[in-house]
Amino acid sequence: MSQLALVLTTRSGPGVLHEVSGVIAAHQGDITTFTIVDHGEAQTRLLLEVSVPDGESLLAALEAAGSVKAIERVATFQHVFGKRVIIMGGGAQVGQVAIGAIAEADRHNIRGEKISVDTIPLVGEQPLAEAVRAVSRLPRARVLVLAGSLMGGEIEKAVREVRAQGLTVISLNMAGSVPDASDLVVTDPVQAGVMAVMAIADTARFRIDRLSKRVF
């Protein structure tokens, strides 16, 4: 199977996705990632990552499709950005966690890994709960770090939900019930960032499930 990452420039309007997906299905292609990059009145740009037995045949068929104006082959997001660490919470704590995560990611990326770090400062129970739940819908997100002084209630429920979907959650040692719901609790924010990257890095030997304790 060939893995293709394609940016398609198409006309805008009804039926475009139907035609494009129909061409891919006719070539036994499996769409693994799909994003509408840009949508205007005249044209739309689509990003697709497709696993397909014959990439060249699929490209030729897409070029012949009536809705497709141009095709650009690009690198996959997994190749460019790799696994993602998501950090959210209070701005000061998020910044300190990011220091540790970025420094550790750099160490592994030099060895050939691809790990990226995303941050968003947020306050309020409902915005944080919504953001936590949204992480499970982000492509390539592997670990979430919650950085703040007080988190609980609906945020705790959201943490338990995303953990049940396979996401690793690390919490700072804070007030509230979120630490009780997390995989790992770390007091020092810089260390939390370092441990988050180590937990998902292929070039590290650190594994959360092998720890004899959960709070550091």
CSV table of C-alpha atoms in Angstrom, one decimal:
chain,number,residue,atom,x,y,z
A,1,MET,CA,0.0,0.0,0.0
A,2,SER,CA,1.2,3.5,-0.9
A,3,GLN,CA,0.6,6.4,1.6
A,4,LEU,CA,-0.2,9.6,-0.3
A,5,ALA,CA,-0.7,13.1,1.1
A,6,LEU,CA,-2.5,15.3,-1.4
A,7,VAL,CA,-3.7,18.9,-1.5
A,8,LEU,CA,-6.5,19.0,-4.1
A,9,THR,CA,-7.7,22.3,-5.5
A,10,THR,CA,-11.3,21.8,-6.6
A,11,ARG,CA,-14.3,23.8,-7.6
A,12,SER,CA,-16.6,24.8,-4.8
A,13,GLY,CA,-20.1,23.4,-4.5
A,14,PRO,CA,-22.2,20.3,-3.8
A,15,GLY,CA,-21.0,17.0,-5.1
A,16,VAL,CA,-17.2,17.7,-5.0
A,17,LEU,CA,-16.5,15.4,-2.0
A,18,HIS,CA,-18.8,12.8,-3.4
A,19,GLU,CA,-16.8,12.7,-6.7
A,20,VAL,CA,-13.4,12.8,-5.0
A,21,SER,CA,-14.2,10.1,-2.5
A,22,GLY,CA,-15.8,8.0,-5.3
A,23,VAL,CA,-12.6,8.1,-7.3
A,24,ILE,CA,-10.6,7.1,-4.3
A,25,ALA,CA,-13.0,4.2,-3.4
A,26,ALA,CA,-12.9,3.0,-7.0
A,27,HIS,CA,-9.1,2.5,-6.6
A,28,GLN,CA,-9.5,0.7,-3.3
A,29,GLY,CA,-8.1,3.7,-1.5
A,30,ASP,CA,-8.7,4.3,2.3
A,31,ILE,CA,-8.9,8.0,3.4
A,32,THR,CA,-7.0,8.2,6.7
A,33,THR,CA,-7.0,12.0,7.1
A,34,PHE,CA,-9.3,14.7,5.6
A,35,THR,CA,-9.3,18.5,6.1
A,36,ILE,CA,-10.8,21.4,4.2
A,37,VAL,CA,-7.8,23.7,4.2
A,38,ASP,CA,-9.6,26.6,2.5
A,39,HIS,CA,-13.1,27.2,1.2
A,40,GLY,CA,-14.1,30.0,-1.1
A,41,GLU,CA,-16.9,30.8,-3.5
A,42,ALA,CA,-15.0,29.7,-6.6
A,43,GLN,CA,-12.6,27.0,-5.3
A,44,THR,CA,-11.8,24.8,-2.3
A,45,ARG,CA,-8.5,23.3,-1.1
A,46,LEU,CA,-8.7,19.8,0.4
A,47,LEU,CA,-6.0,17.9,2.2
A,48,LEU,CA,-6.3,14.1,2.1
A,49,GLU,CA,-4.0,11.4,3.3
A,50,VAL,CA,-4.9,8.2,1.5
A,51,SER,CA,-3.6,4.6,1.7
A,52,VAL,CA,-4.0,3.0,-1.7
A,53,PRO,CA,-2.6,0.0,-3.6
A,54,ASP,CA,-1.6,2.0,-6.8
A,55,GLY,CA,-0.8,5.6,-6.1
A,56,GLU,CA,0.0,6.6,-9.6
A,57,SER,CA,-3.2,5.2,-11.0
A,58,LEU,CA,-5.2,7.1,-8.3
A,59,LEU,CA,-3.4,10.3,-9.2
A,60,ALA,CA,-4.2,10.0,-12.8
A,61,ALA,CA,-7.8,9.4,-12.1
A,62,LEU,CA,-8.0,12.4,-9.7
A,63,GLU,CA,-6.4,14.6,-12.4
A,64,ALA,CA,-9.1,13.5,-14.8
A,65,ALA,CA,-12.0,14.2,-12.3
A,66,GLY,CA,-14.1,17.1,-13.4
A,67,SER,CA,-14.1,18.8,-10.0
A,68,VAL,CA,-10.4,18.7,-9.5
A,69,LYS,CA,-8.4,21.7,-10.8
A,70,ALA,CA,-4.9,20.9,-9.4
A,71,ILE,CA,-3.1,18.3,-7.3
A,72,GLU,CA,-0.1,18.8,-5.1
A,73,ARG,CA,1.7,16.0,-3.3
A,74,VAL,CA,2.9,16.9,0.1
A,75,ALA,CA,4.5,15.2,3.2
A,76,THR,CA,2.1,13.7,5.7
A,77,PHE,CA,1.5,15.4,9.0
A,78,GLN,CA,2.9,12.4,10.8
A,79,HIS,CA,6.1,12.8,8.9
A,80,VAL,CA,6.3,16.6,9.4
A,81,PHE,CA,5.0,17.1,12.9
A,82,GLY,CA,4.7,13.5,14.4
A,83,LYS,CA,3.1,12.9,17.7
A,84,ARG,CA,1.5,15.8,19.6
A,85,VAL,CA,1.7,16.9,23.2
A,86,ILE,CA,-1.2,19.2,24.2
A,87,ILE,CA,-0.8,21.5,27.1
A,88,MET,CA,-3.7,23.6,28.5
A,89,GLY,CA,-4.5,25.5,31.6
A,90,GLY,CA,-3.3,28.7,33.3
A,91,GLY,CA,-0.8,30.7,31.2
A,92,ALA,CA,2.0,30.8,33.7
A,93,GLN,CA,1.9,27.0,34.3
A,94,VAL,CA,1.4,26.2,30.6
A,95,GLY,CA,4.5,28.2,29.8
A,96,GLN,CA,6.6,26.3,32.3
A,97,VAL,CA,5.3,22.9,31.2
A,98,ALA,CA,6.1,23.9,27.6
A,99,ILE,CA,9.7,24.7,28.6
A,100,GLY,CA,10.2,21.1,29.7
A,101,ALA,CA,8.3,19.6,26.8
A,102,ILE,CA,10.0,21.6,24.1
A,103,ALA,CA,13.5,20.9,25.6
A,104,GLU,CA,12.8,17.2,25.8
A,105,ALA,CA,11.1,17.0,22.4
A,106,ASP,CA,14.2,18.6,20.9
A,107,ARG,CA,16.4,15.9,22.4
A,108,HIS,CA,14.3,13.2,20.8
A,109,ASN,CA,13.7,14.9,17.5
A,110,ILE,CA,17.5,15.2,17.0
A,111,ARG,CA,17.5,11.4,17.2
A,112,GLY,CA,15.0,11.2,14.4
A,113,GLU,CA,11.7,11.4,16.3
A,114,LYS,CA,8.9,13.8,15.4
A,115,ILE,CA,7.2,15.2,18.4
A,116,SER,CA,5.4,18.6,18.4
A,117,VAL,CA,4.0,20.7,21.3
A,118,ASP,CA,0.8,22.6,21.2
A,119,THR,CA,-0.4,25.0,24.0
A,120,ILE,CA,-3.5,27.0,24.9
A,121,PRO,CA,-4.0,29.1,28.0
A,122,LEU,CA,-7.6,28.7,29.2
A,123,VAL,CA,-9.5,29.6,32.3
A,124,GLY,CA,-13.0,28.4,33.5
A,125,GLU,CA,-14.5,25.0,34.1
A,126,GLN,CA,-16.6,24.8,31.0
A,127,PRO,CA,-14.0,26.1,28.5
A,128,LEU,CA,-11.4,23.7,29.9
A,129,ALA,CA,-13.8,20.7,29.9
A,130,GLU,CA,-14.7,21.4,26.3
A,131,ALA,CA,-11.1,21.7,25.3
A,132,VAL,CA,-10.2,18.4,27.1
A,133,ARG,CA,-12.9,16.6,25.3
A,134,ALA,CA,-11.8,18.1,22.0
A,135,VAL,CA,-8.2,16.7,22.4
A,136,SER,CA,-9.6,13.2,21.6
A,137,ARG,CA,-10.6,14.5,18.2
A,138,LEU,CA,-7.3,16.1,17.4
A,139,PRO,CA,-5.2,14.0,15.0
A,140,ARG,CA,-2.0,12.5,16.4
A,141,ALA,CA,-2.6,13.8,19.9
A,142,ARG,CA,-1.0,11.3,22.3
A,143,VAL,CA,-0.7,13.0,25.7
A,144,LEU,CA,-2.5,15.9,27.4
A,145,VAL,CA,-0.9,17.9,30.2
A,146,LEU,CA,-3.3,19.9,32.4
A,147,ALA,CA,-1.4,22.8,34.0
A,148,GLY,CA,-3.2,24.9,36.6
A,149,SER,CA,-3.9,25.6,40.3
A,150,LEU,CA,-7.4,24.3,40.6
A,151,MET,CA,-9.4,21.9,38.3
A,152,GLY,CA,-12.3,19.6,39.0
A,153,GLY,CA,-16.0,19.1,38.4
A,154,GLU,CA,-16.8,18.9,34.7
A,155,ILE,CA,-13.1,18.9,33.8
A,156,GLU,CA,-12.6,15.7,35.8
A,157,LYS,CA,-15.4,14.1,33.9
A,158,ALA,CA,-13.8,15.1,30.7
A,159,VAL,CA,-10.4,13.7,31.8
A,160,ARG,CA,-12.0,10.3,32.6
A,161,GLU,CA,-13.7,10.3,29.2
A,162,VAL,CA,-10.6,11.0,27.1
A,163,ARG,CA,-8.6,8.5,29.1
A,164,ALA,CA,-11.2,5.9,28.4
A,165,GLN,CA,-10.5,6.6,24.7
A,166,GLY,CA,-6.8,5.9,25.0
A,167,LEU,CA,-5.4,9.4,25.7
A,168,THR,CA,-2.7,9.8,28.3
A,169,VAL,CA,-3.4,12.6,30.8
A,170,ILE,CA,-0.8,14.2,33.0
A,171,SER,CA,-1.8,16.7,35.7
A,172,LEU,CA,0.2,19.1,37.8
A,173,ASN,CA,-0.2,18.6,41.5
A,174,MET,CA,-3.1,21.0,42.0
A,175,ALA,CA,-6.2,21.5,44.1
A,176,GLY,CA,-9.4,19.9,42.8
A,177,SER,CA,-10.3,16.4,41.6
A,178,VAL,CA,-8.4,16.3,38.3
A,179,PRO,CA,-5.2,14.9,39.8
A,180,ASP,CA,-7.2,11.9,41.1
A,181,ALA,CA,-8.5,11.3,37.5
A,182,SER,CA,-5.2,11.5,35.7
A,183,ASP,CA,-2.6,8.9,34.7
A,184,LEU,CA,0.2,10.8,36.3
A,185,VAL,CA,0.6,13.7,38.7
A,186,VAL,CA,3.7,15.8,38.7
A,187,THR,CA,4.4,18.8,41.0
A,188,ASP,CA,7.1,20.5,39.0
A,189,PRO,CA,5.7,21.9,35.7
A,190,VAL,CA,9.0,21.7,33.8
A,191,GLN,CA,9.3,18.0,34.9
A,192,ALA,CA,5.7,17.4,33.8
A,193,GLY,CA,6.6,18.6,30.3
A,194,VAL,CA,9.7,16.4,30.2
A,195,MET,CA,7.8,13.3,31.4
A,196,ALA,CA,4.9,14.0,28.9
A,197,VAL,CA,7.4,13.8,26.0
A,198,MET,CA,9.2,10.8,27.4
A,199,ALA,CA,5.9,9.0,27.8
A,200,ILE,CA,5.3,9.0,24.0
A,201,ALA,CA,8.8,9.0,22.6
A,202,ASP,CA,9.9,5.9,20.8
A,203,THR,CA,13.5,6.8,21.6
A,204,ALA,CA,12.8,6.8,25.4
A,205,ARG,CA,12.5,3.9,27.8
A,206,PHE,CA,10.1,5.7,30.2
A,207,ARG,CA,6.6,4.2,30.5
A,208,ILE,CA,3.9,5.4,32.8
A,209,ASP,CA,2.4,1.9,33.3
A,210,ARG,CA,5.6,0.7,34.7
A,211,LEU,CA,5.9,3.3,37.4
A,212,SER,CA,5.5,2.1,41.0
A,213,LYS,CA,3.9,5.4,42.1
A,214,ARG,CA,1.6,7.9,40.3
A,215,VAL,CA,2.5,11.1,42.1
A,216,PHE,CA,5.8,12.9,41.9
